[in-house]
Amino acid sequence: MINEYLNLLLKDYTLQIITLGTAVLGAVCGMLGSFAVLRKQSLLGDAISHASLPGIAIVFLVLGVKSNNGLLLGALASGLVSAVFIKGIISKTHLKADTALGIVLSTFFGFGMLLLTYIQKLPNANQSGLEKYLFGQAATLLASDVWLMTAIAGISLLIVLLFWKEFKMVLFDPDYTKTLGFNVKFIDTLITSFIVIAIVMGLQTVGVVLMSAMLLAPAAAARQWTNSLAKMVMLAGLFGATSGVVGTAISASANNLSTGPVIVLIATLFVVFSFVFSPIRGLLFKQIKLWKNRNDLKLMKTLMFMYNLVKDHEDISHPHKIQLLNNFQGYTKKSLKRLQAEDLILLNRSDWSLTEKGFNTAKNLYTQEL
Amino acid sequence: MTNAQLEIQIILSLVAVACALPGVFLVLRKMALISDAISHSILPGIVLGFFITQDLASPLLIVMATLTGVLTVVLVEYIQKTGLVKEDTAIGLVFPSMFSIGVILIARNAGDVHLDVDAVLLGEVAFAPFDRWMYNGIDMGPKSLWMIGTILTVSISLLILFFKELKVATFDAGLAASLGFTPIGIHYGLMTVSSVTTVGAFDAIGAILVVAFMIVPAASIYLLTNNLKKMLVYSALLGVFASIVGYWIAHFLDASIAGTIATVLGLLFFMVYLFAPDKGYISQWYKIKQQKTEVAMLVFMLHIANHEEEQERNVNHLQEHINWTSQLARKVLRLANQNNMIVIKNDVVSLTPKGAEFTNKAVSYISDNKNAELEGIKQNFFLFRG
Amino acid sequence: MEQKIAIAIDDLTVAYNYKPVLWDIDLQIPEGVLMAIVGPNGAGKSTLLKAILDIIKPLAGSVTVYGKPYKKQRDLVAYVPQKGSVDWDFPTTALDVVMMGTYGSLGWIKRPGQTQKKQALEALEKVGMLPFQNRQISQLSGGQQQRIFLARALVQNASIYFMDEPFQGVDATTEKAIIQILKELRKAGKTVIVVHHDLQTVPEYFDWVTFLNVKKIATGPVAQIFNDDNLTKTYGINYKTSITEGKL
């Protein structure tokens, strides 16, 4: 089946264009999404993408035509208006950020749905295609759309590279950045604007309802694999692009599947896999480390017990019977073997003795506990 | 008005009340976006339930979907606890993926399921009157009326039973724990009620707009009162009002009922946001402007009181040393003068006895953080406000 | 006193939402002092630093650094914010954070190079953190994180250092190491201003002190003004007995 699809991909120009489009989109969203996640503004994207719906509908109502770029400009405008509202509610009232996001998200979206259903019932309005903005339909991407996306992606990459140092510093410590004489507001606005542009860019492919996940998921997955911002941004771009390509492939080979949900699910798989299997932060690794620590603790207890038996002897390496350990419950044959493997004790049939290393380790533990 | 129209309006009103009640607590507990998460995440539960029961009002479906909602909350909290991502990211990761599963399930079975994407987003309240509950051949009314009615009855009973606990747990979780209520029990109780309500409302208004019904009335009323009982009652009333107005506008425009109600709610919130007497935008703007001049005046008077030397008390110094624009400086001087707080002789400013007394009192109130008293002496001393 | 004035604060008033938190502060900080700013919680200590550094806009008043407005003298000033003010789970290394200290002199867009890296490594060495340069910052202890912040300020090679509670949540070794560095800075003729909350250590660590509680209570050499009278004025009645009964 994969071969079939690859063959199709090689031959079909439209499919190539669409695949390129979702790859570029995924990469940009992953990259810029990293900044959104690190700014703790994960859900701002959700509100803005939902809120872009009325903008699309209004442009359609006013112009009556389906010029894609026009609709996206409408989305951009309405997304920015919503951001202003959110900021206004948070700064001018005692309502908290979550409430402000919820209000704007739901009422703007409701207004968009009002307009959309109104349009659908207008006589002789060629409204077909507006629904694609709800869940995305990659199949409707045209070559010109994809070139525009690529151009925007190029510009945002350039901006990120150019202002890398400034972005990093503002994300980490805005107050300090200000004392160095940088215009923090400008950098902040730059980051936000590009996040909004990325959202609008993805509406046609992923849709308003699920767009925010395109920003978050690749970044959240990438964060688990690296402790470097540069690597995180690159990885997030890679994860995003892969989700886009694979998601498009699946939705193109199946009937009646919107692209948005499929891409989001693929991106979520990256997240789940990263949460569990990442070697530096993953849950599995943490669990293993926990078990290992517990084991180490047991071994050290055994060693301490031996040390207490030995410490008053003149010759520390004098062998003792294993039976001596019987009233200490923590030891097993396995644990003695492991102590020997680490050169802490010597075993000789039914005897054991502390090595110098073992004696010193135990002594150190002892003084630490005091 | 036809019978069906009346029934639709009753259903919508019940939905509005049922959503507003848990919504108040979500807003107060700063968990508004949990409603967003739940409303998206229950979709797979609803779809699977629908495959089994073929009936959106079936109790089994409600149970399954509610469990999905609670599961979402548990999942979000688990991810938050791992510390792998920040809190809001956890919410943002969970619900789109659950929602995606739901949408794909619908799409894959589009042929045999009478459930489409429009219904997911908007609900189908207009069809509600046609799906009736027949008992022994007697028409008992629309099924969804019974469903949402039951949910509402249960949540009102729970609200009355646990009102005290809810109140304490919302305003002071620590105190609640020490009094022996488990905030966790209240928390998951609230989450369950929110999930059930979302499921019940889903049929009528769709997944996403549940958020509008839960959050917007509560947030609007919160700008008008801090009293919990009043918030509950007025949020419910506001929801009902918006539902009925929205229904008729939608009827007139021939547009989505749920979308229109959400729009009406948005407009109502906007009105409250602008005009709320104490916390609204305009009143805040006015108050801040007034405060700004008054505080500036106080700063200026304190400065005069602190400095014996004439050079520091010169009129021109206001602008140069205190670093004010001439406009603000002039305004401050005028206000102080109008209120007989200062006298100006040879361009040197001195406090009148009244001014000195006021400055002293105001400063001590500010250092001790007594805002009410500060407003009180302003009332007593000021002939003109800033 | 013929000492040069490093920082001159004139009639500074700061308000949050038009509720004053700092009142008409007049303060002159001589060059070369190691000064503690003390006062109870909510006295506006951190706010004072932020207002001096133009992070928050004052309602009234002005700040000059060596006689010129702060904005023209940024190069002379370095800031160590409170450790809790940033997210330590941020994906970056100790060296990277210290490098940020060089960004101010680099200006917009220009990238840090070998020179900047060398400066950062030197600063890391000074605070004893060289072996940890490639550690992710969340894997550092509280004391180590504070040292990283100090190193970042040292890189700036400023004349005046502002530090917000540098001893909060750090181990005893780090506290000693930091105060050692601060004393060295003073010896080199730098001015160091520290928001401090442990009154017991004021006479040992500092030579200059400012008492602050919304208003300026007193400022001057520790030997002259660090006494019961000023402590009581700043903290209220309770402090009088506790301090006289203590070791001070």
Tab-separated table of C-alpha atoms in Angstrom, chain A residues 50-51 53-54 103-117, chain B residues 121-122 208-209 212 256-264:
chain	number	residue	atom	x	y	z
A	50	HIS	CA	-11.311	29.680	16.250
A	51	ALA	CA	-11.737	33.426	16.143
A	53	LEU	CA	-13.751	32.024	11.270
A	54	PRO	CA	-15.963	35.147	11.188
A	103	ILE	CA	-15.145	33.974	25.876
A	104	VAL	CA	-13.387	35.105	22.723
A	105	LEU	CA	-12.955	31.614	21.324
A	106	SER	CA	-16.565	30.590	21.711
A	107	THR	CA	-18.366	33.801	20.806
A	108	PHE	CA	-16.211	34.569	17.767
A	109	PHE	CA	-16.613	30.995	16.598
A	110	GLY	CA	-20.358	31.182	17.232
A	111	PHE	CA	-20.563	34.363	15.186
A	112	GLY	CA	-18.591	32.641	12.427
A	113	MET	CA	-21.021	29.742	12.440
A	114	LEU	CA	-23.954	32.158	12.306
A	115	LEU	CA	-22.472	33.787	9.203
A	116	LEU	CA	-21.515	30.475	7.634
A	117	THR	CA	-24.984	28.988	7.984
B	121	LEU	CA	-20.349	21.787	15.729
B	122	LEU	CA	-23.847	23.222	15.897
B	208	ILE	CA	-17.737	23.974	20.745
B	209	LEU	CA	-20.557	26.350	21.563
B	212	ALA	CA	-20.003	29.929	25.181
B	256	SER	CA	-27.594	28.478	12.988
B	257	ILE	CA	-29.482	28.795	16.275
B	258	ALA	CA	-26.519	27.892	18.464
B	259	GLY	CA	-24.180	30.203	16.566
B	260	THR	CA	-26.650	33.054	16.900
B	261	ILE	CA	-27.125	32.535	20.624
B	262	ALA	CA	-23.361	32.489	21.099
B	263	THR	CA	-23.162	35.738	19.146
B	264	VAL	CA	-25.871	37.290	21.305
